[in-house]
PDB file of C-alpha atoms in Angstrom:
ATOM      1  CA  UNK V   1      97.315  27.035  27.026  1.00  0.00           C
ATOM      2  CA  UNK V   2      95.526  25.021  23.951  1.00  0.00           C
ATOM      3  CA  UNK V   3      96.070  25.167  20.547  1.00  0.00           C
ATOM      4  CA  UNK V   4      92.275  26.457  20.594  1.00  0.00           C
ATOM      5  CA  UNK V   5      93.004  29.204  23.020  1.00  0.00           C
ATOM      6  CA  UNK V   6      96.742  30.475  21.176  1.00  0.00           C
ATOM      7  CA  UNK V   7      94.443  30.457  18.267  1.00  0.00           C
ATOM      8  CA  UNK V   8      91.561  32.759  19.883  1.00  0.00           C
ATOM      9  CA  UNK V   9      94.522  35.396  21.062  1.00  0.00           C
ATOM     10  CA  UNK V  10      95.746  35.232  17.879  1.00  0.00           C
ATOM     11  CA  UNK V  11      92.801  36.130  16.252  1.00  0.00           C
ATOM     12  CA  UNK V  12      91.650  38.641  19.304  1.00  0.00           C
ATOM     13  CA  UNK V  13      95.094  40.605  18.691  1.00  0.00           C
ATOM     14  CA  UNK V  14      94.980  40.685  15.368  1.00  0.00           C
ATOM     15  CA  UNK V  15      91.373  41.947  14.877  1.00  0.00           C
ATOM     16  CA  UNK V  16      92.516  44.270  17.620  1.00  0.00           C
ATOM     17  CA  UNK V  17      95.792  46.050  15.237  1.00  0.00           C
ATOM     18  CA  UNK V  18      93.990  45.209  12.137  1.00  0.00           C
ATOM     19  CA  UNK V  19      90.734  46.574  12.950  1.00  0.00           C
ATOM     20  CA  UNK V  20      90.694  49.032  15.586  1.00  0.00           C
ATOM     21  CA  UNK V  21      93.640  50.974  14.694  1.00  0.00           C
ATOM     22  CA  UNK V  22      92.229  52.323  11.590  1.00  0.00           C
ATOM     23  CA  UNK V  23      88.960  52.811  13.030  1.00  0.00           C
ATOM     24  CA  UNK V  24      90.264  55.411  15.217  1.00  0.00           C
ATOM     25  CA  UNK V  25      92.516  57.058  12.645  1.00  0.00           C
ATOM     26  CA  UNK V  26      89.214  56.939  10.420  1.00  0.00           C
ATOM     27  CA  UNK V  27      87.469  58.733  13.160  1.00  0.00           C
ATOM     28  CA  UNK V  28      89.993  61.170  14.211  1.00  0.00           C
ATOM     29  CA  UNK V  29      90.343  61.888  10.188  1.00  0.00           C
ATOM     30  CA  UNK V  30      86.765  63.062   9.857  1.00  0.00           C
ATOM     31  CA  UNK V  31      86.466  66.343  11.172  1.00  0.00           C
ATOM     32  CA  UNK V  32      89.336  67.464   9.601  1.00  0.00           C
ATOM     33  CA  UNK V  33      88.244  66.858   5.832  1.00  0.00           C
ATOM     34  CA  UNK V  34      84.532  68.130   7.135  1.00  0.00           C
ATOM     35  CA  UNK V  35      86.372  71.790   8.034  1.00  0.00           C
ATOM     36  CA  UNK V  36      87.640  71.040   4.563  1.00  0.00           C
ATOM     37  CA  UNK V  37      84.391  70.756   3.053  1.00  0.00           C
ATOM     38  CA  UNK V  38      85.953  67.690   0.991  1.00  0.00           C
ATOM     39  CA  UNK V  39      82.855  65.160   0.479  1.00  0.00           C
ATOM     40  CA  UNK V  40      84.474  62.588  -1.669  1.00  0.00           C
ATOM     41  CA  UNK V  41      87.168  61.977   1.146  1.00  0.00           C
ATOM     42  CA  UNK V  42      84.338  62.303   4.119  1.00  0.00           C
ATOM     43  CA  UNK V  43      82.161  59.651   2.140  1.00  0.00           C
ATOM     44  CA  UNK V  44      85.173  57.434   1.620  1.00  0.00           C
ATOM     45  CA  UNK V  45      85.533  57.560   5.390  1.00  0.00           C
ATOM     46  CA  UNK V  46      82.473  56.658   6.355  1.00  0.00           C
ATOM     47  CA  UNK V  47      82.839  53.707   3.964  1.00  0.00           C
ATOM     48  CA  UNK V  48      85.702  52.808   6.211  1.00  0.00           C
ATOM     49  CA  UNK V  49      84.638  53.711   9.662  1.00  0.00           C
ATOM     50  CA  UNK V  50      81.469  50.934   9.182  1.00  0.00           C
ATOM     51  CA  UNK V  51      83.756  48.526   7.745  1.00  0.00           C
ATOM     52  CA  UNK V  52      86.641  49.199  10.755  1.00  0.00           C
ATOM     53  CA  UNK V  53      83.474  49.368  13.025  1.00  0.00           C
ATOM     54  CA  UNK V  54      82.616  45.782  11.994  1.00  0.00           C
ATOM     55  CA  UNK V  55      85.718  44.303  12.001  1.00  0.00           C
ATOM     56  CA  UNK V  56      86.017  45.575  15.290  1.00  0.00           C
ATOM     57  CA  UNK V  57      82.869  42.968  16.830  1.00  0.00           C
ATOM     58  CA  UNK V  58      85.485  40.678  15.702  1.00  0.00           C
ATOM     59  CA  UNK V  59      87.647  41.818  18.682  1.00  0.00           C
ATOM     60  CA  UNK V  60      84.763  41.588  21.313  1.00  0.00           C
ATOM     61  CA  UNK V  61      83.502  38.330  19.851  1.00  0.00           C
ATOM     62  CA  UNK V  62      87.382  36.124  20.190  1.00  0.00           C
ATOM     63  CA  UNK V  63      87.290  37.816  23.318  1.00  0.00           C
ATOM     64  CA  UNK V  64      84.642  36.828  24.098  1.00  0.00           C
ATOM     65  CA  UNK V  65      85.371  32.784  23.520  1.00  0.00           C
ATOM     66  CA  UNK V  66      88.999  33.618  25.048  1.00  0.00           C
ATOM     67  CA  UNK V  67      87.193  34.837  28.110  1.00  0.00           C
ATOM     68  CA  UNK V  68      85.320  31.579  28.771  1.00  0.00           C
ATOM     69  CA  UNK V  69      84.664  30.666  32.304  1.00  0.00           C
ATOM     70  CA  UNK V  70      86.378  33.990  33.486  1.00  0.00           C
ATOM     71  CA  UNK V  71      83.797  36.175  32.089  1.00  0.00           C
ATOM     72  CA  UNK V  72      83.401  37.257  35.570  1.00  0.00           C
ATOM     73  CA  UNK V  73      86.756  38.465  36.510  1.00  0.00           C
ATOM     74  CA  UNK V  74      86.498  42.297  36.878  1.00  0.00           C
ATOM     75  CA  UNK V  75      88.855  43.634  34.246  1.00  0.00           C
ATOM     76  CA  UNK V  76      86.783  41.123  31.449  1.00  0.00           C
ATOM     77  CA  UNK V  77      83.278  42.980  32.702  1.00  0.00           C
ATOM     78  CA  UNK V  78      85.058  46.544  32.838  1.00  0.00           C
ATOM     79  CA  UNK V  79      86.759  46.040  29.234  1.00  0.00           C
ATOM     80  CA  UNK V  80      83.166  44.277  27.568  1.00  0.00           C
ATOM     81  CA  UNK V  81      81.649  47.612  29.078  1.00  0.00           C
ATOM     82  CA  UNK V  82      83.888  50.052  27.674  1.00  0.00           C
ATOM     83  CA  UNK V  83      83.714  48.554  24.354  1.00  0.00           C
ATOM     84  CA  UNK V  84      79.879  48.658  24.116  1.00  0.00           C
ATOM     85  CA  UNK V  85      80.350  52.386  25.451  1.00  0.00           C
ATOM     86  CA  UNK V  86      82.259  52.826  22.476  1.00  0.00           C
ATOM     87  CA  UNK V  87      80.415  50.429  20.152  1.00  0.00           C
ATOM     88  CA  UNK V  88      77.513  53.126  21.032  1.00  0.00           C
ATOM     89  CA  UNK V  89      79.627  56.204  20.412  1.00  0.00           C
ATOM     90  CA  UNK V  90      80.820  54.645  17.079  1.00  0.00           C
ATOM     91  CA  UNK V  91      77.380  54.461  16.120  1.00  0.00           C
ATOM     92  CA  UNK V  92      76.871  58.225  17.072  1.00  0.00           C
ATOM     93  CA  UNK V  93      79.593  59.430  14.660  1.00  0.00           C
ATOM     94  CA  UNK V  94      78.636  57.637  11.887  1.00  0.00           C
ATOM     95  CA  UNK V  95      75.066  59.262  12.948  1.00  0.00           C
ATOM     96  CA  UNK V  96      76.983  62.671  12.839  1.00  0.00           C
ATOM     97  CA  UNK V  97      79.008  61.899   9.628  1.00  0.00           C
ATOM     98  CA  UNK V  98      75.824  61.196   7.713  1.00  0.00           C
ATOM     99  CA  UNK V  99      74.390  64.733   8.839  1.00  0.00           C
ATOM    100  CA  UNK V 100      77.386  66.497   8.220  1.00  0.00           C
ATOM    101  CA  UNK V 101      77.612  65.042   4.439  1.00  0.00           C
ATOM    102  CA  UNK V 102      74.117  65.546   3.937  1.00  0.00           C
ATOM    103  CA  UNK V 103      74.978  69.482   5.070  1.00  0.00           C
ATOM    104  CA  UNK V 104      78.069  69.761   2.706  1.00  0.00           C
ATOM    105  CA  UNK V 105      75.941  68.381  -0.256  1.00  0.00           C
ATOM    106  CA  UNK V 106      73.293  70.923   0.627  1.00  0.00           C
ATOM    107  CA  UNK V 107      73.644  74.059  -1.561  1.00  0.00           C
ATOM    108  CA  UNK V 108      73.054  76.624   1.760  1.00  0.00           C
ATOM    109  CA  UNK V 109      76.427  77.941   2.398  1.00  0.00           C
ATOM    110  CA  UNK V 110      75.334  79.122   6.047  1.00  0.00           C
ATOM    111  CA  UNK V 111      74.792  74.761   6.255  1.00  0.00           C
ATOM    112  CA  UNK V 112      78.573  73.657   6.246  1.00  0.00           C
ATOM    113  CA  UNK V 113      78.451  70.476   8.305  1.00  0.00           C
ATOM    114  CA  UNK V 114      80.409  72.393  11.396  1.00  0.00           C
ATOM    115  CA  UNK V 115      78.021  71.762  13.933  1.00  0.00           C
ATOM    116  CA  UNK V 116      79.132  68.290  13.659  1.00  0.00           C
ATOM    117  CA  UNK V 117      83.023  68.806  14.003  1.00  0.00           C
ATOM    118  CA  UNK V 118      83.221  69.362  17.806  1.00  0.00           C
ATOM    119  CA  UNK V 119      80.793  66.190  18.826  1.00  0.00           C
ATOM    120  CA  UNK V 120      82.937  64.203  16.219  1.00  0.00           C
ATOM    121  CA  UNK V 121      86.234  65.290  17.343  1.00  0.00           C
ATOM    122  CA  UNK V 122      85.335  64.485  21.135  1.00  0.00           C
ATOM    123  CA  UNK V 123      84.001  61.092  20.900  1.00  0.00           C
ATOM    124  CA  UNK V 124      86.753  60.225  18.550  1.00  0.00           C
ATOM    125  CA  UNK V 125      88.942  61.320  21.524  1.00  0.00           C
ATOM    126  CA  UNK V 126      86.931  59.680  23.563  1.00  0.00           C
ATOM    127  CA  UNK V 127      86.552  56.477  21.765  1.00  0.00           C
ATOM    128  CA  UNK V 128      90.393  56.318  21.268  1.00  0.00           C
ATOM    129  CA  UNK V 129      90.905  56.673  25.326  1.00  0.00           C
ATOM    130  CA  UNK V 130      88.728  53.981  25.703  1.00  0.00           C
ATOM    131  CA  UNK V 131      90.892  51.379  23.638  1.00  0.00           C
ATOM    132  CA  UNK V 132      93.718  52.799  25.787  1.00  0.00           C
ATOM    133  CA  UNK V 133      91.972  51.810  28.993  1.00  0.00           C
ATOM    134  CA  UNK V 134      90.828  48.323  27.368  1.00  0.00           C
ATOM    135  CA  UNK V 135      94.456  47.691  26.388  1.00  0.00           C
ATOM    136  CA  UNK V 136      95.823  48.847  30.165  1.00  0.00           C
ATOM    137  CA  UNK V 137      93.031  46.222  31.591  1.00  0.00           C
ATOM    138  CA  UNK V 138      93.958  43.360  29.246  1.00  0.00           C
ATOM    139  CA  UNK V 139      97.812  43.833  30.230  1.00  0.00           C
ATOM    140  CA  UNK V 140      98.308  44.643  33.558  1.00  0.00           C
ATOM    141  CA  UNK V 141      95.048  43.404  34.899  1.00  0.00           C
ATOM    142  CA  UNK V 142      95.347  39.839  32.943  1.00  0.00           C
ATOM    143  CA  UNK V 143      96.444  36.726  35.234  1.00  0.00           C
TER     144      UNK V 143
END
């Protein structure tokens, strides 16, 4: 292995514990301070879930380069799928956040953002089972 490639799964790993594991304790945190009606915390989140979020492409894009010529190899095409599956549900949360925050700043008590809870809660889950399978396929499926 080259200098170049220790260096690209170096930076793959670490965007990967720096990035994506508070991206899903962002997203598992949301519904929680939504039932809680507590916007400062729920904006604050956000905040972090789009900066996690973009951190995150960093993950994709070294593994990408560390990919190379085996960009073909099944576990590589399974793993780059799943993570735009999630890239996609990411954006749907957000999507949801921003609705729910807009409801909790809205003066109708009958409007308290809890039509948002469930969706959020389940594509966080979702979202966080997805990393799981990612990190199964890069370790046991990984020549």
């Amino acid at each position: 292995m080259s200098f170049l490639d220790k260096l690209l799964l170096w930076l793959h790993i670490a965007f990967a514990i720096f990035a994506i594991g508070p991206l899903t304790v962002v997203t598992s945190s949301i519904p929680r301070y939504i039932r809680k009606q507590d916007l400062n915390v729920l904006r604050y989140l956000k905040r972090m879930g789009r900066v996690f979020g973009l951190l995150t492409l960093g993950v994709f894009l070294f593994g990408l380069l560390l990919g190379g010529s085996n960009l073909g190899e099944v576990y590589l095409t399974v793993s780059m799928t799943l993570f735009i599956v999630a890239a996609v549900m990411l954006v749907i949360i957000d999507r949801d956040t921003k609705k729910a925050i807009a409801a909790l700043e809205n003066d109708d008590p009958s409007d308290d953002g809890k039509v948002q809870v469930a969706r959020i809660a389940a594509l966080g889950g979702i979202v966080a089972l997805i990393w799981l399978v990612i990190l199964v396929l890069m370790v046991f499926f990984n020549p």
